[in-house]
mmCIF file of C-alpha atoms in Angstrom:
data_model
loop_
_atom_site.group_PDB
_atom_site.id
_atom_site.type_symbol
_atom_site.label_atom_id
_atom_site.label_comp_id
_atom_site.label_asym_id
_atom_site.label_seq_id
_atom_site.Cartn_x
_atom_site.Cartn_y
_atom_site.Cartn_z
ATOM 1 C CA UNK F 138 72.871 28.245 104.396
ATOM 2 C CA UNK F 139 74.517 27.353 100.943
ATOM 3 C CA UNK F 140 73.755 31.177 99.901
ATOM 4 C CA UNK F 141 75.409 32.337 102.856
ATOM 5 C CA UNK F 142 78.515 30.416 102.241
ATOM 6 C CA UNK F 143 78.291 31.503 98.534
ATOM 7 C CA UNK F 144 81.216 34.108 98.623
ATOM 8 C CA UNK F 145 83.347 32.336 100.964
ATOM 9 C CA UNK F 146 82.979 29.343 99.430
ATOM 10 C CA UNK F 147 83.522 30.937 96.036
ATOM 11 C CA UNK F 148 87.035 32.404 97.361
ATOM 12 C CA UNK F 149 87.824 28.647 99.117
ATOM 13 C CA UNK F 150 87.493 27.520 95.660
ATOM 14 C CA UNK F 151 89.728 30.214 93.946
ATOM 15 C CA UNK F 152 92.432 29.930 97.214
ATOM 16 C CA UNK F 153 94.316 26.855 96.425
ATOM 17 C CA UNK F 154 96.817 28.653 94.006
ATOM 18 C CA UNK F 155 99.865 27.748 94.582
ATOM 19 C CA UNK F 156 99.302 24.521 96.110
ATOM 20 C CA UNK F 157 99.241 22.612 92.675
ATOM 21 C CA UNK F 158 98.355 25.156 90.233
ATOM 22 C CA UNK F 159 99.864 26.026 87.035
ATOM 23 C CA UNK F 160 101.556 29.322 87.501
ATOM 24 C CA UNK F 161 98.985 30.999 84.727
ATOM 25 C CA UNK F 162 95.658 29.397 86.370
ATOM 26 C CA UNK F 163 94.530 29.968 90.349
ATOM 27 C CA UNK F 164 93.087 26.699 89.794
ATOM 28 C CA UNK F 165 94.202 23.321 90.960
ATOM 29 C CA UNK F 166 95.343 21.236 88.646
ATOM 30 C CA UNK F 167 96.388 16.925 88.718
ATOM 31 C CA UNK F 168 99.232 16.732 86.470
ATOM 32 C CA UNK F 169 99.683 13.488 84.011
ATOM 33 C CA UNK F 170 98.139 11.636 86.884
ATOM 34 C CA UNK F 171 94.907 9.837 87.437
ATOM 35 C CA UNK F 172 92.987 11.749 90.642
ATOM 36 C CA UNK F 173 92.212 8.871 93.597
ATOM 37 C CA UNK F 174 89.688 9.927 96.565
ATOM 38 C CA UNK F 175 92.976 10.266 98.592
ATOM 39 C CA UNK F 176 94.906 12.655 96.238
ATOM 40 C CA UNK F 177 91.739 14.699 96.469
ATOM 41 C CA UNK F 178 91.193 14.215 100.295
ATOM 42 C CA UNK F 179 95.047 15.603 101.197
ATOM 43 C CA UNK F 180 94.354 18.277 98.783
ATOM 44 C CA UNK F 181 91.349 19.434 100.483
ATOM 45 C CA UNK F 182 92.466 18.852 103.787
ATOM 46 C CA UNK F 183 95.554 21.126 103.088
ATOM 47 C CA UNK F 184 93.572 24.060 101.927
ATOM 48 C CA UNK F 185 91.554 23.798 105.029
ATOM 49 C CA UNK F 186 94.193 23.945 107.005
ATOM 50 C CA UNK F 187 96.116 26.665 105.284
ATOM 51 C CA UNK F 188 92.370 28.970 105.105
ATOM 52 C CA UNK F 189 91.040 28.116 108.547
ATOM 53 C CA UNK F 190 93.333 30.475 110.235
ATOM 54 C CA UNK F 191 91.420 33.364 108.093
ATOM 55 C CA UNK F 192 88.060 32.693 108.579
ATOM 56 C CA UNK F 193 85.992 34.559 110.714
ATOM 57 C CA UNK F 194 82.776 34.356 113.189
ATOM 58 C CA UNK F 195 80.563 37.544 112.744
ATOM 59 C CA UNK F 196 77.955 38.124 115.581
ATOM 60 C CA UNK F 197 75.809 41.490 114.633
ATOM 61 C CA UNK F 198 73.282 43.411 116.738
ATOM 62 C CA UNK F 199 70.347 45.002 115.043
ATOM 63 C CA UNK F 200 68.946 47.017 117.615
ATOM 64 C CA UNK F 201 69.495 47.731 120.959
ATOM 65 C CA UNK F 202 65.957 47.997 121.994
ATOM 66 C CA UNK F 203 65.239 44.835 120.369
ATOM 67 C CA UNK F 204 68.267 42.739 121.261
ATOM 68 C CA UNK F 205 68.193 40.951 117.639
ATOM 69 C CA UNK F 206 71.242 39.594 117.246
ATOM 70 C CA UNK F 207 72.575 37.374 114.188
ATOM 71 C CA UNK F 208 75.750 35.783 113.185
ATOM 72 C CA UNK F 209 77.758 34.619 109.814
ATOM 73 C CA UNK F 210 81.118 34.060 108.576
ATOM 74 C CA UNK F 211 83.953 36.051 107.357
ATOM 75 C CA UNK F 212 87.294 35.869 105.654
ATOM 76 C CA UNK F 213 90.247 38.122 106.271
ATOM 77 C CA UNK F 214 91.148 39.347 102.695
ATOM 78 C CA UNK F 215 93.874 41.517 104.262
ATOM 79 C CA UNK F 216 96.344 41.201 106.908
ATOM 80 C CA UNK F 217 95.094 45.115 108.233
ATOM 81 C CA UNK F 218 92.216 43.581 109.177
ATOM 82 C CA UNK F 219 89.709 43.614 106.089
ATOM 83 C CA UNK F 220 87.482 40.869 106.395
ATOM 84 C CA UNK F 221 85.178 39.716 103.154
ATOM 85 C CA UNK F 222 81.269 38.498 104.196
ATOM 86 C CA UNK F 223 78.327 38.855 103.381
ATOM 87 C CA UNK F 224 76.006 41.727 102.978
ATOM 88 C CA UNK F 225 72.661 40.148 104.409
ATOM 89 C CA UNK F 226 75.036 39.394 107.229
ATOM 90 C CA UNK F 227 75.901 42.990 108.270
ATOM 91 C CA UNK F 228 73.472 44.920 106.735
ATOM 92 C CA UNK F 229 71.221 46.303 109.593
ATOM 93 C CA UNK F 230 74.486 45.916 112.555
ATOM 94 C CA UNK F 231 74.329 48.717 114.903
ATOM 95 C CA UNK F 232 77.236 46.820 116.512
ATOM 96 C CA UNK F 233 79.593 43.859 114.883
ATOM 97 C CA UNK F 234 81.877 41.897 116.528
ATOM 98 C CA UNK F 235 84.304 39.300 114.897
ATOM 99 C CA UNK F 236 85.693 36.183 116.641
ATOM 100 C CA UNK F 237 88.830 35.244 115.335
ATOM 101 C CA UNK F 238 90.357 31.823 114.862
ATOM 102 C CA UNK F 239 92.848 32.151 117.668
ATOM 103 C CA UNK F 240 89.333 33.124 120.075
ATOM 104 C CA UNK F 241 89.909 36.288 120.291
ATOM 105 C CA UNK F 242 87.348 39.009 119.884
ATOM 106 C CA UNK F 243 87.590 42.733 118.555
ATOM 107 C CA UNK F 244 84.454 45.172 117.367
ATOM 108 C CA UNK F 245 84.129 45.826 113.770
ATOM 109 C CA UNK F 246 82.926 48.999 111.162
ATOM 110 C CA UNK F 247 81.324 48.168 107.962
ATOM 111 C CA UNK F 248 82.931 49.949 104.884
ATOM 112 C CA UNK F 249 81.127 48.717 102.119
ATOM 113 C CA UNK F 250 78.109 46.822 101.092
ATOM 114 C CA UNK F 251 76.985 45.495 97.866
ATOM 115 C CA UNK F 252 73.099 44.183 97.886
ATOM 116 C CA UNK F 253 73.306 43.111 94.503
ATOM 117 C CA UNK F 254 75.908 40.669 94.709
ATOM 118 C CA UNK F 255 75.443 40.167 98.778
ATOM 119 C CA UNK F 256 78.741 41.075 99.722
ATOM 120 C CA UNK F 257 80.328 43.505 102.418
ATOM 121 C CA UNK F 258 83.466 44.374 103.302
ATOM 122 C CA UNK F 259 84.335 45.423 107.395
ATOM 123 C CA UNK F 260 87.361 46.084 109.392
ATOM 124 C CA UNK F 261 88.349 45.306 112.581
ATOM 125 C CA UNK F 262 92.179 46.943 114.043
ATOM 126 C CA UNK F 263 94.214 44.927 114.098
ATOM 127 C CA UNK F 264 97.905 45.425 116.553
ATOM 128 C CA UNK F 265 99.494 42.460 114.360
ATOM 129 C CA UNK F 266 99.643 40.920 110.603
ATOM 130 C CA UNK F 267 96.493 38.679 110.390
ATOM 131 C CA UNK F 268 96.171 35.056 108.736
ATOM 132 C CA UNK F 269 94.848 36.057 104.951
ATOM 133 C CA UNK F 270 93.014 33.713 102.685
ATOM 134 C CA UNK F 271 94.805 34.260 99.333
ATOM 135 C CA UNK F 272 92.159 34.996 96.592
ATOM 136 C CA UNK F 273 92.347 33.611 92.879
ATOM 137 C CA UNK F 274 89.812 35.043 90.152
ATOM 138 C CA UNK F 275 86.845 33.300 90.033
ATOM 139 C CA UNK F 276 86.728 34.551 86.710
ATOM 140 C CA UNK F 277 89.219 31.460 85.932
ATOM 141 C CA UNK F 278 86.364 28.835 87.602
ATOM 142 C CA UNK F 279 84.466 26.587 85.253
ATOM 143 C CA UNK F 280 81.413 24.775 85.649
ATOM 144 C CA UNK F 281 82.255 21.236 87.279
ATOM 145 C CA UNK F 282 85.422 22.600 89.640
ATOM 146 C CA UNK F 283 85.767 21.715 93.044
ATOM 147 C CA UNK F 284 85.223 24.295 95.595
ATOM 148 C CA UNK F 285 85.322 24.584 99.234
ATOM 149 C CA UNK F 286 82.862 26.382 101.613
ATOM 150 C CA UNK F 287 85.080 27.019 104.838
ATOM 151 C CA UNK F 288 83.337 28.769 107.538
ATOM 152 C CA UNK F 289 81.388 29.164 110.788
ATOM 153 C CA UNK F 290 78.092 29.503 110.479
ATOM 154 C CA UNK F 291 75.476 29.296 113.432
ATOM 155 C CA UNK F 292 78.559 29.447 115.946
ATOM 156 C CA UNK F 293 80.302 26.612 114.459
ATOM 157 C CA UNK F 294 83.551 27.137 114.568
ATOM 158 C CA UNK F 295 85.804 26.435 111.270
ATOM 159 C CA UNK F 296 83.446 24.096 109.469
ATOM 160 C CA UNK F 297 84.365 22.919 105.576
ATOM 161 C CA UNK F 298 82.261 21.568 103.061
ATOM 162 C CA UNK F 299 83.322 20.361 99.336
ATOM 163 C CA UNK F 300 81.337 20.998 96.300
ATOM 164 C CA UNK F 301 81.519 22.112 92.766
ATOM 165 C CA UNK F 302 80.644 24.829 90.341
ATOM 166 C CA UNK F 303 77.154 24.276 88.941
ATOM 167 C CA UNK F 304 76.353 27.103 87.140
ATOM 168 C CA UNK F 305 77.672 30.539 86.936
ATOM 169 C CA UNK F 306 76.547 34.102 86.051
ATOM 170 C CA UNK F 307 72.757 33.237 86.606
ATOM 171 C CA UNK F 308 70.803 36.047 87.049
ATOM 172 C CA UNK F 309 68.165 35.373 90.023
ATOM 173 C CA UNK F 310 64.430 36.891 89.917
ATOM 174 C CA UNK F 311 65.746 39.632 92.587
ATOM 175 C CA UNK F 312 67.829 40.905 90.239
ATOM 176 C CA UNK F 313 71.474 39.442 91.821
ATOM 177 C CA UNK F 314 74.316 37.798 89.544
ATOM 178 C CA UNK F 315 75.147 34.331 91.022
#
């Protein structure tokens, strides 16, 4: 599961420019201030509210013959109706279809995949401006930030989880860049 979330959570950790952040780092920042658990608490509860709206439920089917279906998350990177996920996600669809957070439904096309760092970009049309999660560079994330994982895995709808960097640019034994 915490691979899964890995991307999303990665851009839930970069999204909370502007709510705090110096204007030359996506990162939040506690200015001349000592942190308390509630400080940290509204923060996190206000990025959750302002992402949730752009986070996605992805149900793929493999094969017809088969019926194997699976499911994952997604974030609308795009009001046109790109949506960032994962590659293991979408990999072997025949068929995609993305719940959105107002419960609608729509069919998606992949447009890209990337196995190495297990991410995929699809669209679904879209006949209105969509919610977008606004993305920072993760290039500007250190070891010991906080990030949230916002998502809905297993059919959960809109679940959030905190954690923080704990290592980055490790290179796995398959060969990926974490």
């Amino acid at each position: 599961v915490a691979i899964c979330c890995l991307s999303i959570g990665a851009a839930g950790g970069a999204i909370v420019s502007g709510l705090g952040a110096k204007a030359e780092d996506d990162r939040l920042t506690i200015r001349n201030s000592a942190a308390t658990a509630d400080s940290l608490s509204a923060t996190f509860a206000r990025v959750a509210r302002d992402v949730e709206p752009s986070v996605t439920h992805i149900k793929v089917w493999e094969s017809e013959a088969l019926a194997r279906e699976g499911s994952g998350s997604g974030v609308i990177v795009n009001p046109a109706g790109f949506i960032l996920t994962n590659a293991h996600v979408v990999r072997r669809a025949n068929r995609i279809r993305v719940k959105l957070w107002d419960g609608s439904e729509t069919d998606a096309k992949i447009l890209g995949i990337d196995m190495q760092t297990d991410l995929a970009v699809i669209k679904i049309e879209a006949s209105k401006g969509l919610p977008i999660a606004k993305m920072g560079d993760s290039d500007k994330l250190n070891v010991g930030d906080w990030v949230l994982a916002i998502e809905s895995p297993f059919g959960l709808e809109q679940t959030v989880t905190a954690g923080k960097i704990t290592a980055k640019d490790r290179v796995t034994e398959a060969g990926a860049i974490h």
